[in-house]
Coordinates of C-alpha atoms in Angstrom, one line a residue:
A193 CA -17.5 66.0 144.4
T194 CA -18.5 69.5 145.5
I195 CA -15.2 70.3 146.5
L196 CA -14.3 69.2 143.4
A197 CA -16.3 71.2 141.4
A198 CA -15.3 74.4 143.2
C199 CA -11.8 73.7 142.7
F200 CA -12.4 73.5 138.8
R201 CA -14.4 76.6 139.4
I202 CA -12.2 78.7 141.2
Y203 CA -9.1 77.2 138.3
Q204 CA -11.6 78.4 135.3
G205 CA -11.5 82.4 137.2
G206 CA -13.7 85.2 135.5
A207 CA -16.5 88.1 136.5
G208 CA -18.3 85.4 137.8
L209 CA -15.8 83.1 140.4
Y210 CA -17.2 84.4 143.4
V211 CA -21.2 83.3 142.2
G212 CA -20.2 80.6 140.5
T213 CA -18.6 78.9 143.1
L214 CA -21.0 80.2 145.6
V215 CA -24.0 77.9 143.6
I216 CA -21.9 75.0 143.7
F217 CA -22.0 74.7 147.9
I218 CA -25.5 76.0 147.6
S219 CA -26.6 73.3 145.3
S220 CA -24.8 70.4 146.8
A221 CA -26.5 71.9 151.0
I222 CA -29.2 71.6 149.4
G223 CA -29.6 68.3 148.1
L224 CA -28.0 67.5 150.8
G225 CA -30.3 69.0 153.5
W226 CA -33.4 67.1 151.3
R227 CA -31.7 63.9 151.5
Y228 CA -31.7 64.2 155.7
W229 CA -34.5 65.8 155.4
M230 CA -36.1 62.6 153.6
Q231 CA -34.3 60.0 155.8
H232 CA -35.5 61.6 158.5
S233 CA -38.7 61.9 157.6
N234 CA -39.6 58.4 156.1
K235 CA -40.7 60.0 153.3
Q236 CA -40.1 57.9 149.8
P237 CA -39.0 59.8 147.2
N238 CA -41.8 60.4 144.6
W239 CA -42.0 63.0 141.4
Q240 CA -43.7 66.0 143.9
N241 CA -40.9 65.9 145.8
L242 CA -38.5 65.9 143.4
L243 CA -39.9 68.9 141.3
V244 CA -40.3 70.6 144.5
M245 CA -35.5 70.2 145.1
G246 CA -35.7 71.0 142.1
I247 CA -37.5 74.4 141.9
V248 CA -35.5 75.5 145.5
V249 CA -32.3 75.1 144.1
E250 CA -33.1 76.3 140.5
L251 CA -34.5 79.8 142.5
A252 CA -31.5 79.7 144.6
V253 CA -29.1 79.7 141.5
L254 CA -31.2 82.4 140.3
S255 CA -31.3 84.7 143.3
S256 CA -27.2 83.6 143.7
W257 CA -26.9 85.4 140.4
L258 CA -27.6 88.6 141.8
L259 CA -24.3 88.7 143.4
M260 CA -22.8 88.9 140.0
P261 CA -20.6 92.1 140.0
I262 CA -21.2 92.9 135.7
A263 CA -24.0 95.3 134.8
D264 CA -26.2 93.1 132.4
K265 CA -26.7 90.4 135.6
Y266 CA -30.6 91.0 134.9
D267 CA -30.1 90.3 131.3
I268 CA -28.5 87.7 131.3
M269 CA -30.8 86.3 134.0
L270 CA -33.9 87.4 131.8
T271 CA -32.8 85.4 129.1
I272 CA -31.2 82.2 130.7
G273 CA -34.8 82.3 133.7
P274 CA -36.9 80.6 132.0
T275 CA -34.6 77.8 130.9
L276 CA -33.4 77.7 134.1
L277 CA -36.5 77.3 135.9
T278 CA -38.2 74.6 133.2
V279 CA -35.5 72.3 131.5
Y280 CA -32.7 72.7 134.4
T281 CA -35.9 72.0 137.0
C282 CA -36.7 69.4 135.4
G283 CA -33.2 68.2 135.2
T284 CA -32.9 68.3 138.5
M285 CA -35.9 66.6 139.5

C-alpha cells in the first residue's frame, strides 16, 4: 500500500513531490515500528497508545513540511497545522 501510494504521489508531481512521498514513507515506518513495538512488548492497544502514535505521526508530517521548496510553507503550516494536530491525530488514532 505504501509503494502504491508513493507511486501515485509521484504520478501527481508538483512542488511537493518529494515531501509528499517522504510523508507517505515516514507515516508507514512509524506505523510499522509501533506495531512491532506493541507485539514485542506484549502490550494491548489502548486509546492512550493510539493517541501517542497519532501525535508522533502528525508531528513527523508537520516537520517534513519544512523541506518544501515553496516560499509560503510557513503560512501553509500555520494554516493546516492546528487541524493536522487535532482532527488528523484523532483520525490516525
